[in-house]
Short mmCIF file of C-alpha atoms and ligand atoms in Angstrom, two decimals:
data_model
loop_
_atom_site.label_atom_id
_atom_site.label_comp_id
_atom_site.label_asym_id
_atom_site.label_seq_id
_atom_site.Cartn_x
_atom_site.Cartn_y
_atom_site.Cartn_z
CA MET T 27 119.42 -11.68 4.97
CA ILE T 28 119.62 -7.99 5.79
CA VAL T 29 118.34 -5.18 3.60
CA PRO T 30 121.21 -2.87 2.49
CA SER T 31 121.17 0.29 4.59
CA ASP T 32 120.28 2.74 1.81
CA LEU T 33 117.22 0.65 0.92
CA ALA T 34 116.30 0.22 4.59
CA ARG T 35 116.37 3.99 5.03
CA ALA T 36 114.04 4.43 2.04
CA ILE T 37 111.52 1.92 3.40
CA VAL T 38 111.14 3.66 6.76
CA ASP T 39 111.33 7.23 5.43
CA PRO T 40 107.89 8.73 4.62
CA THR T 41 109.38 11.16 2.10
CA ALA T 42 110.77 8.23 0.10
CA TYR T 43 107.16 7.28 -0.72
CA SER T 44 106.61 10.65 -2.34
CA ASP T 45 109.65 10.73 -4.62
CA GLY T 46 109.97 7.18 -5.91
CA ARG T 47 112.83 6.01 -3.67
CA ALA T 48 110.66 3.51 -1.81
CA GLU T 49 109.36 2.07 -5.07
CA ALA T 50 112.91 1.71 -6.40
CA ALA T 51 113.96 0.01 -3.16
CA PHE T 52 111.09 -2.48 -3.41
CA THR T 53 111.89 -3.25 -7.04
CA ARG T 54 115.47 -4.13 -6.07
CA LEU T 55 114.38 -6.16 -3.07
CA ARG T 56 111.91 -8.26 -5.08
CA ARG T 57 114.83 -9.21 -7.30
CA GLU T 58 117.64 -9.55 -4.79
CA ALA T 59 116.17 -10.14 -1.34
CA PRO T 60 112.37 -10.53 -1.44
CA LEU T 61 112.11 -11.42 2.24
CA ALA T 62 114.79 -9.63 4.22
CA GLN T 63 115.26 -7.83 7.52
CA VAL T 64 115.15 -4.06 7.65
CA ARG T 65 117.42 -2.58 10.32
CA SER T 66 117.46 1.13 10.89
CA GLU T 67 118.39 3.45 13.72
CA SER T 68 114.86 4.68 14.10
CA HIS T 69 112.79 1.49 14.06
CA ASN T 70 112.81 -1.92 15.65
CA PRO T 71 113.92 -4.50 13.09
CA PHE T 72 111.25 -5.97 10.82
CA TRP T 73 111.02 -8.22 7.76
CA ALA T 74 110.04 -6.55 4.48
CA VAL T 75 107.73 -8.95 2.64
CA THR T 76 107.87 -7.65 -0.93
CA ARG T 77 106.56 -10.46 -3.15
CA HIS T 78 102.87 -10.84 -4.01
CA ALA T 79 102.87 -14.58 -3.18
CA ASP T 80 104.58 -14.12 0.19
CA ILE T 81 102.25 -11.30 1.23
CA MET T 82 99.28 -13.54 0.48
CA GLU T 83 100.85 -16.40 2.40
CA VAL T 84 101.40 -14.27 5.51
CA GLU T 85 97.79 -13.06 5.34
CA ARG T 86 96.47 -16.59 4.84
CA ARG T 87 98.49 -17.93 7.81
CA SER T 88 96.81 -15.59 10.27
CA GLU T 89 97.49 -17.94 13.20
CA ASP T 90 101.24 -17.73 12.57
CA PHE T 91 101.21 -14.02 11.74
CA CYS T 92 98.87 -11.99 13.87
CA SER T 93 97.64 -8.42 14.02
CA SER T 94 97.13 -8.05 17.74
CA HIS T 95 100.77 -7.81 18.88
CA LEU T 96 103.01 -4.82 18.30
CA ALA T 97 101.69 -2.08 16.06
CA VAL T 98 99.69 -2.77 12.88
CA THR T 99 101.45 0.07 11.08
CA LEU T 100 105.12 0.99 11.01
CA THR T 101 105.90 2.91 14.18
CA SER T 102 109.31 4.27 15.12
CA GLN T 103 110.89 3.56 18.49
CA GLU T 104 110.58 7.23 19.33
CA ALA T 105 106.87 7.33 18.47
CA ARG T 106 106.28 4.20 20.52
CA ARG T 107 108.13 5.58 23.48
CA ARG T 108 106.13 8.77 23.32
CA ALA T 109 102.85 6.88 22.93
CA GLU T 110 103.69 4.79 26.00
CA GLN T 111 104.57 7.91 27.94
CA ALA T 112 101.37 9.61 26.86
CA ALA T 113 99.53 6.49 28.13
CA ARG T 114 96.27 7.50 26.50
CA PRO T 115 93.97 4.57 25.85
CA MET T 116 93.28 4.01 22.13
CA PRO T 117 90.03 2.44 20.93
CA ARG T 118 90.38 -1.12 19.65
CA THR T 119 89.64 -1.60 15.98
CA LEU T 120 89.14 -4.51 13.58
CA VAL T 121 92.60 -4.19 12.08
CA SER T 122 94.32 -4.98 15.36
CA LEU T 123 92.20 -7.95 16.42
CA ASP T 124 92.66 -11.65 15.64
CA GLY T 125 90.83 -14.96 15.56
CA ALA T 126 87.34 -15.42 16.99
CA GLU T 127 87.17 -11.90 18.42
CA HIS T 128 87.98 -10.39 15.04
CA ARG T 129 85.53 -12.68 13.22
CA ALA T 130 82.68 -11.85 15.58
CA LEU T 131 83.21 -8.12 15.24
CA ARG T 132 83.67 -8.21 11.49
CA GLN T 133 80.56 -10.30 11.02
CA LEU T 134 78.42 -7.55 12.51
CA THR T 135 78.75 -5.43 9.39
CA GLN T 136 79.94 -7.89 6.75
CA GLY T 137 76.41 -8.24 5.32
CA TRP T 138 75.95 -4.49 5.23
CA PHE T 139 79.10 -4.14 3.08
CA MET T 140 78.00 -6.83 0.58
CA PRO T 141 77.07 -5.74 -2.97
CA GLN T 142 73.40 -6.86 -2.58
CA ASN T 143 72.95 -4.46 0.33
CA LEU T 144 75.03 -1.66 -1.17
CA ARG T 145 72.77 -1.59 -4.21
CA LYS T 146 70.29 0.47 -2.21
CA LEU T 147 72.90 3.26 -2.04
CA GLU T 148 73.38 3.47 -5.80
CA ALA T 149 70.95 6.36 -6.45
CA ARG T 150 72.21 8.44 -3.52
CA LEU T 151 75.87 7.89 -4.43
CA ARG T 152 75.04 9.01 -7.96
CA GLU T 153 73.60 12.26 -6.58
CA LEU T 154 76.73 12.84 -4.54
CA ALA T 155 79.00 12.01 -7.50
CA ARG T 156 77.00 14.35 -9.73
CA ALA T 157 77.38 17.15 -7.19
CA SER T 158 81.18 16.65 -7.23
CA VAL T 159 81.23 16.70 -11.01
CA ASP T 160 79.12 19.89 -11.00
CA LYS T 161 81.59 21.41 -8.58
CA MET T 162 84.46 20.51 -10.90
CA ALA T 163 82.63 22.11 -13.82
CA ALA T 164 81.97 25.23 -11.75
CA LEU T 165 85.70 25.59 -11.05
CA GLY T 166 85.99 26.78 -14.61
CA GLY T 167 88.45 24.50 -16.37
CA GLU T 168 91.30 24.31 -13.89
CA CYS T 169 91.59 22.81 -10.42
CA ASP T 170 93.71 20.77 -8.08
CA PHE T 171 91.67 17.60 -8.45
CA ALA T 172 93.12 15.97 -5.32
CA ARG T 173 92.51 18.95 -3.08
CA ASP T 174 89.29 20.33 -4.62
CA ILE T 175 87.34 17.25 -5.71
CA SER T 176 88.54 13.77 -4.80
CA LEU T 177 89.08 14.66 -1.16
CA PHE T 178 85.38 15.38 -0.62
CA TYR T 179 83.28 12.82 -2.46
CA PRO T 180 84.42 9.69 -0.54
CA LEU T 181 84.27 11.67 2.67
CA ARG T 182 80.62 12.58 2.05
CA VAL T 183 79.81 8.96 1.22
CA ILE T 184 81.38 7.55 4.34
CA MET T 185 79.96 10.23 6.60
CA GLU T 186 76.51 9.71 5.21
CA ILE T 187 76.57 5.97 5.88
CA LEU T 188 77.83 6.61 9.38
CA GLY T 189 75.14 9.23 9.91
CA VAL T 190 77.43 12.27 10.37
CA PRO T 191 75.58 15.43 9.29
CA GLU T 192 77.10 17.44 6.47
CA ALA T 193 77.72 20.39 8.77
CA ASP T 194 80.25 18.33 10.77
CA GLU T 195 82.19 17.23 7.72
CA PRO T 196 84.93 19.88 7.92
CA LEU T 197 85.79 18.55 11.37
CA MET T 198 85.82 14.95 10.11
CA LEU T 199 87.99 15.93 7.16
CA LYS T 200 90.46 17.67 9.41
CA LEU T 201 90.61 14.70 11.77
CA THR T 202 91.02 11.96 9.13
CA GLN T 203 93.74 14.00 7.46
CA GLU T 204 95.56 14.55 10.69
CA LEU T 205 95.37 10.89 11.53
CA PHE T 206 96.74 9.69 8.21
CA GLY T 207 98.75 12.76 7.38
CA GLY T 208 100.69 12.50 10.64
CA GLU T 209 103.86 11.83 8.66
CA ASP T 210 103.37 14.69 6.20
CA LYS T 211 104.27 18.17 7.39
CA ASP T 212 101.65 19.73 5.10
CA LEU T 213 98.86 17.58 6.42
CA ASN T 214 99.50 16.97 10.09
CA ARG T 215 97.98 18.91 12.94
CA SER T 216 101.11 20.67 14.11
CA GLY T 217 102.91 21.25 10.82
CA SER T 218 105.84 19.56 12.54
CA GLU T 219 108.49 16.97 11.74
CA VAL T 220 107.67 13.27 11.71
CA ASP T 221 108.18 11.59 15.09
CA SER T 222 108.32 14.86 16.95
CA ALA T 223 106.34 15.02 20.17
CA GLU T 224 104.05 17.55 18.47
CA ALA T 225 103.25 15.25 15.55
CA LEU T 226 102.41 12.33 17.85
CA ASN T 227 100.37 14.48 20.18
CA GLY T 228 98.54 15.79 17.12
CA ILE T 229 97.55 12.23 16.17
CA LEU T 230 96.51 11.34 19.71
CA ASP T 231 94.49 14.54 19.99
CA ALA T 232 92.78 13.77 16.68
CA VAL T 233 91.80 10.30 17.96
CA MET T 234 90.45 11.78 21.19
CA GLU T 235 88.43 14.34 19.26
CA PHE T 236 86.97 11.55 17.14
CA VAL T 237 86.08 9.59 20.25
CA GLY T 238 84.35 12.60 21.78
CA TYR T 239 82.41 13.30 18.61
CA PHE T 240 81.32 9.71 18.01
CA ASN T 241 80.27 9.37 21.62
CA THR T 242 77.38 11.75 20.98
CA LEU T 243 76.53 10.17 17.65
CA ILE T 244 76.46 6.65 19.11
CA ASP T 245 74.19 7.79 21.87
CA ASP T 246 71.80 9.24 19.33
CA ARG T 247 71.82 6.09 17.14
CA ARG T 248 71.07 3.94 20.19
CA LYS T 249 68.07 6.08 21.06
CA ASN T 250 66.90 6.72 17.48
CA PRO T 251 68.16 3.95 15.17
CA ARG T 252 67.98 4.69 11.43
CA ASP T 253 68.73 2.78 8.25
CA ASP T 254 72.46 3.47 8.25
CA LEU T 255 75.69 1.67 9.07
CA GLY T 256 76.15 3.88 12.13
CA SER T 257 72.94 2.44 13.62
CA VAL T 258 73.95 -1.15 12.78
CA ILE T 259 77.22 -0.71 14.66
CA ALA T 260 75.79 1.24 17.61
CA ASN T 261 73.10 -1.39 18.23
CA SER T 262 75.22 -4.51 17.65
CA VAL T 263 75.05 -7.41 20.06
CA VAL T 264 77.80 -10.02 20.53
CA ASP T 265 77.07 -13.13 22.63
CA GLY T 266 73.90 -11.52 23.89
CA GLN T 267 75.75 -8.42 25.12
CA PRO T 268 75.64 -4.96 23.53
CA LEU T 269 78.98 -4.09 21.97
CA GLY T 270 81.29 -2.25 24.40
CA PHE T 271 81.80 1.48 23.95
CA SER T 272 85.45 1.07 22.97
CA GLU T 273 84.53 -1.44 20.23
CA VAL T 274 81.73 0.75 18.89
CA VAL T 275 83.97 3.81 18.76
CA GLY T 276 86.76 1.73 17.23
CA TYR T 277 84.35 0.58 14.52
CA TYR T 278 83.28 4.14 13.72
CA LEU T 279 86.87 5.27 13.72
CA ILE T 280 88.14 2.54 11.41
CA THR T 281 85.23 3.01 9.02
CA ALA T 282 85.56 6.80 8.95
CA THR T 283 89.30 6.73 8.41
CA ALA T 284 89.72 3.59 6.25
CA GLY T 285 86.93 4.64 3.92
CA HIS T 286 88.12 8.13 3.21
CA ASP T 287 91.74 8.84 2.21
CA THR T 288 92.13 5.44 0.57
CA THR T 289 89.34 6.12 -1.90
CA SER T 290 90.22 9.80 -2.38
CA ASN T 291 93.82 8.87 -3.18
CA THR T 292 92.75 6.19 -5.61
CA THR T 293 90.31 8.48 -7.44
CA ALA T 294 92.99 11.17 -7.74
CA THR T 295 95.43 8.55 -9.03
CA GLY T 296 92.89 7.43 -11.62
CA LEU T 297 92.40 10.97 -12.88
CA TRP T 298 96.17 11.58 -12.99
CA ALA T 299 96.50 8.41 -15.09
CA LEU T 300 93.85 9.66 -17.55
CA ALA T 301 95.36 13.14 -17.75
CA GLU T 302 98.55 11.51 -19.03
CA ARG T 303 96.75 9.10 -21.39
CA PRO T 304 94.37 10.89 -23.78
CA LYS T 305 93.88 7.70 -25.79
CA LEU T 306 92.66 5.81 -22.74
CA LEU T 307 90.39 8.70 -21.80
CA ALA T 308 88.83 8.57 -25.28
CA GLU T 309 88.40 4.80 -25.03
CA LEU T 310 86.65 5.04 -21.67
CA LYS T 311 84.36 7.78 -22.92
CA ALA T 312 83.47 5.73 -25.97
CA ASP T 313 82.89 2.52 -24.01
CA PRO T 314 81.70 3.01 -20.41
CA SER T 315 81.67 -0.76 -19.88
CA LEU T 316 85.46 -0.39 -19.46
CA ILE T 317 85.01 1.79 -16.35
CA PRO T 318 85.16 -1.08 -13.80
CA ALA T 319 88.49 -2.17 -15.33
CA HIS T 320 89.82 1.40 -15.04
CA VAL T 321 88.68 1.45 -11.40
CA ASP T 322 90.45 -1.82 -10.73
CA GLU T 323 93.70 -0.75 -12.38
CA SER T 324 93.63 2.58 -10.53
CA ILE T 325 93.36 0.62 -7.28
CA ARG T 326 96.45 -1.45 -8.18
CA TRP T 327 98.31 1.59 -9.51
CA ALA T 328 97.57 3.68 -6.39
CA SER T 329 97.96 0.92 -3.79
CA SER T 330 96.96 3.63 -1.39
CA VAL T 331 97.31 1.40 1.67
CA GLN T 332 101.05 0.96 1.33
CA HIS T 333 101.56 -1.56 4.10
CA PHE T 334 100.18 -3.28 7.16
CA MET T 335 102.33 -4.99 9.79
CA ARG T 336 102.02 -8.46 11.28
CA ALA T 337 103.91 -10.22 14.10
CA ALA T 338 104.98 -13.90 14.21
CA THR T 339 103.20 -15.85 16.96
CA ALA T 340 105.79 -18.69 16.96
CA ASP T 341 109.08 -19.67 15.33
CA VAL T 342 107.94 -20.36 11.77
CA GLU T 343 109.26 -20.70 8.26
CA LEU T 344 108.32 -18.36 5.46
CA ALA T 345 109.66 -18.48 1.91
CA GLY T 346 112.58 -20.61 3.07
CA GLN T 347 113.57 -18.28 5.92
CA GLN T 348 113.31 -18.77 9.67
CA ILE T 349 111.11 -16.16 11.29
CA ALA T 350 111.40 -16.01 15.08
CA LYS T 351 108.46 -15.70 17.47
CA GLY T 352 107.73 -12.00 18.00
CA ASP T 353 109.39 -10.87 14.75
CA TRP T 354 107.65 -8.00 13.03
CA LEU T 355 106.76 -8.14 9.32
CA MET T 356 105.79 -5.43 6.86
CA LEU T 357 103.36 -6.48 4.12
CA CYS T 358 104.51 -4.19 1.31
CA TYR T 359 101.31 -3.97 -0.79
CA THR T 360 102.78 -1.38 -3.18
CA SER T 361 105.56 -3.82 -3.91
CA GLY T 362 103.25 -6.83 -4.29
CA ASN T 363 101.22 -4.81 -6.79
CA ARG T 364 104.30 -4.25 -8.98
CA ASP T 365 105.55 -7.86 -8.69
CA GLU T 366 106.93 -8.89 -12.09
CA ALA T 367 106.10 -12.53 -11.33
CA VAL T 368 102.38 -11.70 -11.30
CA PHE T 369 101.95 -8.61 -13.48
CA GLU T 370 103.28 -8.29 -17.01
CA ARG T 371 104.81 -4.83 -17.52
CA PRO T 372 103.86 -3.85 -13.94
CA PHE T 373 104.91 -0.23 -14.43
CA GLU T 374 102.40 0.30 -17.22
CA TYR T 375 98.86 1.47 -16.56
CA ASP T 376 96.85 -1.21 -18.38
CA ILE T 377 93.15 -1.57 -17.76
CA ARG T 378 93.09 -4.84 -19.70
CA ARG T 379 95.28 -6.80 -17.31
CA PRO T 380 93.62 -9.54 -15.21
CA SER T 381 92.63 -8.32 -11.78
CA LYS T 382 95.14 -9.89 -9.39
CA HIS T 383 96.13 -6.95 -7.24
CA ILE T 384 96.30 -7.16 -3.47
CA ALA T 385 95.58 -3.49 -2.80
CA PHE T 386 92.66 -4.58 -0.59
CA GLY T 387 94.80 -7.12 1.24
CA TYR T 388 93.80 -10.74 1.47
CA GLY T 389 92.53 -13.32 3.95
CA PRO T 390 90.60 -12.65 7.17
CA HIS T 391 91.35 -8.90 7.21
CA VAL T 392 90.70 -8.28 3.49
CA CYS T 393 89.21 -4.80 3.07
CA LEU T 394 85.68 -4.76 4.41
CA GLY T 395 84.81 -1.75 2.27
CA GLN T 396 86.15 -3.00 -1.06
CA HIS T 397 82.77 -3.29 -2.79
CA LEU T 398 81.74 0.12 -1.53
CA ALA T 399 85.03 1.64 -2.71
CA LYS T 400 84.67 0.12 -6.18
CA MET T 401 81.03 1.11 -6.47
CA GLU T 402 81.74 4.66 -5.36
CA MET T 403 84.50 5.09 -7.90
CA ARG T 404 82.56 3.41 -10.75
CA ILE T 405 79.66 5.81 -10.21
CA PHE T 406 82.01 8.78 -10.05
CA TRP T 407 83.62 7.93 -13.43
CA GLU T 408 80.20 7.19 -14.94
CA GLU T 409 79.16 10.70 -14.01
CA LEU T 410 82.39 12.50 -14.88
CA LEU T 411 83.49 10.91 -18.16
CA PRO T 412 80.50 11.84 -20.37
CA ARG T 413 81.00 15.48 -19.34
CA LEU T 414 84.77 15.60 -19.70
CA GLU T 415 85.76 16.82 -23.17
CA SER T 416 89.47 17.28 -22.59
CA LEU T 417 91.90 16.76 -19.72
CA GLU T 418 95.60 17.46 -19.20
CA LEU T 419 97.99 18.08 -16.33
CA ALA T 420 98.43 21.75 -15.49
CA GLY T 421 101.47 21.16 -13.29
CA THR T 422 103.35 18.34 -11.61
CA PRO T 423 101.31 16.16 -9.25
CA VAL T 424 102.76 15.75 -5.74
CA ARG T 425 102.46 12.62 -3.64
CA SER T 426 102.10 12.77 0.14
CA SER T 427 104.94 11.74 2.42
CA ALA T 428 103.58 8.71 4.23
CA THR T 429 104.64 5.13 4.84
CA PHE T 430 101.09 3.93 5.59
CA VAL T 431 98.23 5.47 3.57
CA GLY T 432 99.55 7.60 0.74
CA GLY T 433 98.76 9.04 -2.64
CA PRO T 434 98.62 12.27 -4.57
CA LYS T 435 97.96 15.35 -2.45
CA HIS T 436 98.06 17.66 -5.51
CA VAL T 437 96.89 16.83 -9.04
CA PRO T 438 96.69 20.14 -10.93
CA VAL T 439 94.63 19.70 -14.09
CA ARG T 440 93.19 21.74 -16.96
CA TYR T 441 90.01 20.52 -18.65
CA ARG T 442 86.93 21.29 -20.69
CA MET T 443 83.55 20.07 -19.56
CA ASN T 444 80.10 20.17 -21.05
C1 LIG B 171 90.54 2.12 -2.70
C2 LIG B 171 90.13 2.13 -1.48
C3 LIG B 171 90.59 1.20 -0.40
C4 LIG B 171 91.75 0.49 -0.27
C5 LIG B 171 92.95 0.44 -1.23
C6 LIG B 171 91.67 -0.26 0.97
C7 LIG B 171 92.64 -1.13 1.43
C8 LIG B 171 92.56 -1.87 2.58
C9 LIG B 171 93.57 -2.79 3.06
C10 LIG B 171 94.89 -3.08 2.37
C11 LIG B 171 93.12 -3.32 4.22
C12 LIG B 171 93.86 -4.35 5.09
C13 LIG B 171 93.63 -5.72 4.52
C14 LIG B 171 94.47 -6.82 5.12
O1 LIG B 171 95.02 -6.67 6.23
O2 LIG B 171 94.52 -7.88 4.48
C15 LIG B 171 91.82 -2.74 4.49
C16 LIG B 171 91.06 -3.04 5.60
C17 LIG B 171 89.88 -2.41 5.87
N1 LIG B 171 89.19 -1.52 5.08
FE1 LIG B 171 89.76 -0.82 3.27
N2 LIG B 171 90.49 0.04 1.57
C18 LIG B 171 89.78 0.91 0.78
C19 LIG B 171 88.52 1.44 1.01
C20 LIG B 171 87.75 1.16 2.11
C21 LIG B 171 86.42 1.68 2.35
C22 LIG B 171 85.62 2.57 1.40
C23 LIG B 171 86.04 1.21 3.57
C24 LIG B 171 84.75 1.40 4.31
C25 LIG B 171 84.05 2.12 4.65
C26 LIG B 171 87.12 0.39 4.09
C27 LIG B 171 87.08 -0.26 5.31
C28 LIG B 171 88.05 -1.14 5.74
C29 LIG B 171 87.99 -1.83 7.02
C30 LIG B 171 86.86 -1.69 8.05
C31 LIG B 171 89.14 -2.63 7.10
C32 LIG B 171 89.55 -3.54 8.25
C33 LIG B 171 89.13 -4.96 7.95
C34 LIG B 171 89.58 -5.98 8.97
O3 LIG B 171 90.62 -5.75 9.62
O4 LIG B 171 88.92 -7.01 9.10
N3 LIG B 171 88.13 0.39 3.17
N4 LIG B 171 91.50 -1.87 3.48
#
C-alpha cells in the first residue's frame, strides 16, 4: 500500500510538523493505511509505521529491524548526497548501534541513569529549577516561556552532569540548536532553506565544533575524574580496553543533544497546556501529588522526538505486510501517541489517563535519560506551581519546523507570580 501523495508530502515536510498537517496525515493513515509506503521526490521510499502496537513490535524485533543501516533519522536524498560528498567522519552514537555492541556501550551508563543514582541530584536540580523560576518572576509578568525559560533549565542540567562549565553554555546551546534546528530556518546555523548545502554544512560544522570542544573536556576528565557522568563515560572500559575516542565523543554528543531540546520542548508544551486550562492549573496547585501525572501527559502530548528510523535486516512480515530486506521504516511516535486504539480521546490533554505513551520509545533503545527527564520536569513544576498565581497565553505559540525533534519555539505568556 502506498501513502497518497499529499499525505506523503506532509510526512517529509518539516513545516508540516509546525502547522498540524503532519498530525492530520497521521490520523488519516492510522485509519486507512497504518503501515504504508511513503514515496516522495525528495526521499528514498520508506514505510510509515503509525500505530502504537506496530511501533512497539518493530522496536521489540530489533534483530529484524536495526538501527545501524541507513540513517536513524529521516534524511533526504539530497542531504545524503551532500553528506557523502562532504565525507566528514561522524562520531558513532548509541542510537545507531545494534546488538552486543549497543548493549555493551549502553550498559556503561545505564546504572548512572537509574532513579536510585539520580536521587543524589535532587537537591542540585531543585536549586537550578528555583533559579529558572526566579528568572521567570524577574521578567515581570510576561515572557516567551520557550525562548526565555524552558530552553535553559534542561541545558544547565545536562551540562552540569557532563561537567561543562556554565561559561561554555552559550556555545553548547548554539550547537544543540543548530544540530536539531537544522530543518528550521529560524534555528539553523545559516538561516538557510532545508536541504541546502549551507544547512547541511551548518550541521556538520556544529558536530565538528562539538567534537573539538569535548576533546578537551574528555582529556580533563581522564586526568582528573570527578563524580559526574562525563567522568564515567571518559573512563569507561569495554572488554578490558578503554573506550575509543569516537565512542566517548559520540556518548557526550548524544547525551548533550538528546537531553536538551527534548526536555525543553516538553516543559514548554506542559506550560502551554496549563495556560489554556486554568482549571487544571488550579488542580495541580491544590494537589502537587498530581504533578508526575502532568509530567507524563506533557511527554505524550509533546512527543518531542517525532520519529526514529529503522531498516529491515531480512525479508520479514509486519502487520500482515511483506517488508523487504533493506527497506527503511519510520517509527512515527507522535502518531503512536495519538492512537485511538490505545488512548481514549487522544486529542484531549488528560492527566488522569493511564501512562501508555511511547514518547521515550521502547525496547533496547528506550530512552536512557527518561528518569532524569521526568525528575527534572517534576522538580521544575514543584518549584513553579506554588509561585504561579495566574497564567494565560499572551499570543499564539509557534511550533518549530522539524521532522525529528520538534516542539514549541515560542510560547508567549502573561502571568502573576508571588
Ligand atoms: C522528554 C524528554 C525526552 C524524550 C521525549 C526522549 C525520547 C527519546 C526517544 C524516543 C529515544 C529513542 C528510543 C527508541 O529508539 O526506542 C531516546 C533515546 C535516547 N535518549 Fe531520550 N528523550 C528525552 C530525554 C532524554 C534525556 C534527558 C536524556 C539524557 C541525558 C536522554 C538520552 C537519551 C539517549 C542517550 C538515548 C539513546 C538510547 C539508545 O539508543 O540506547 N533523553 N530518547
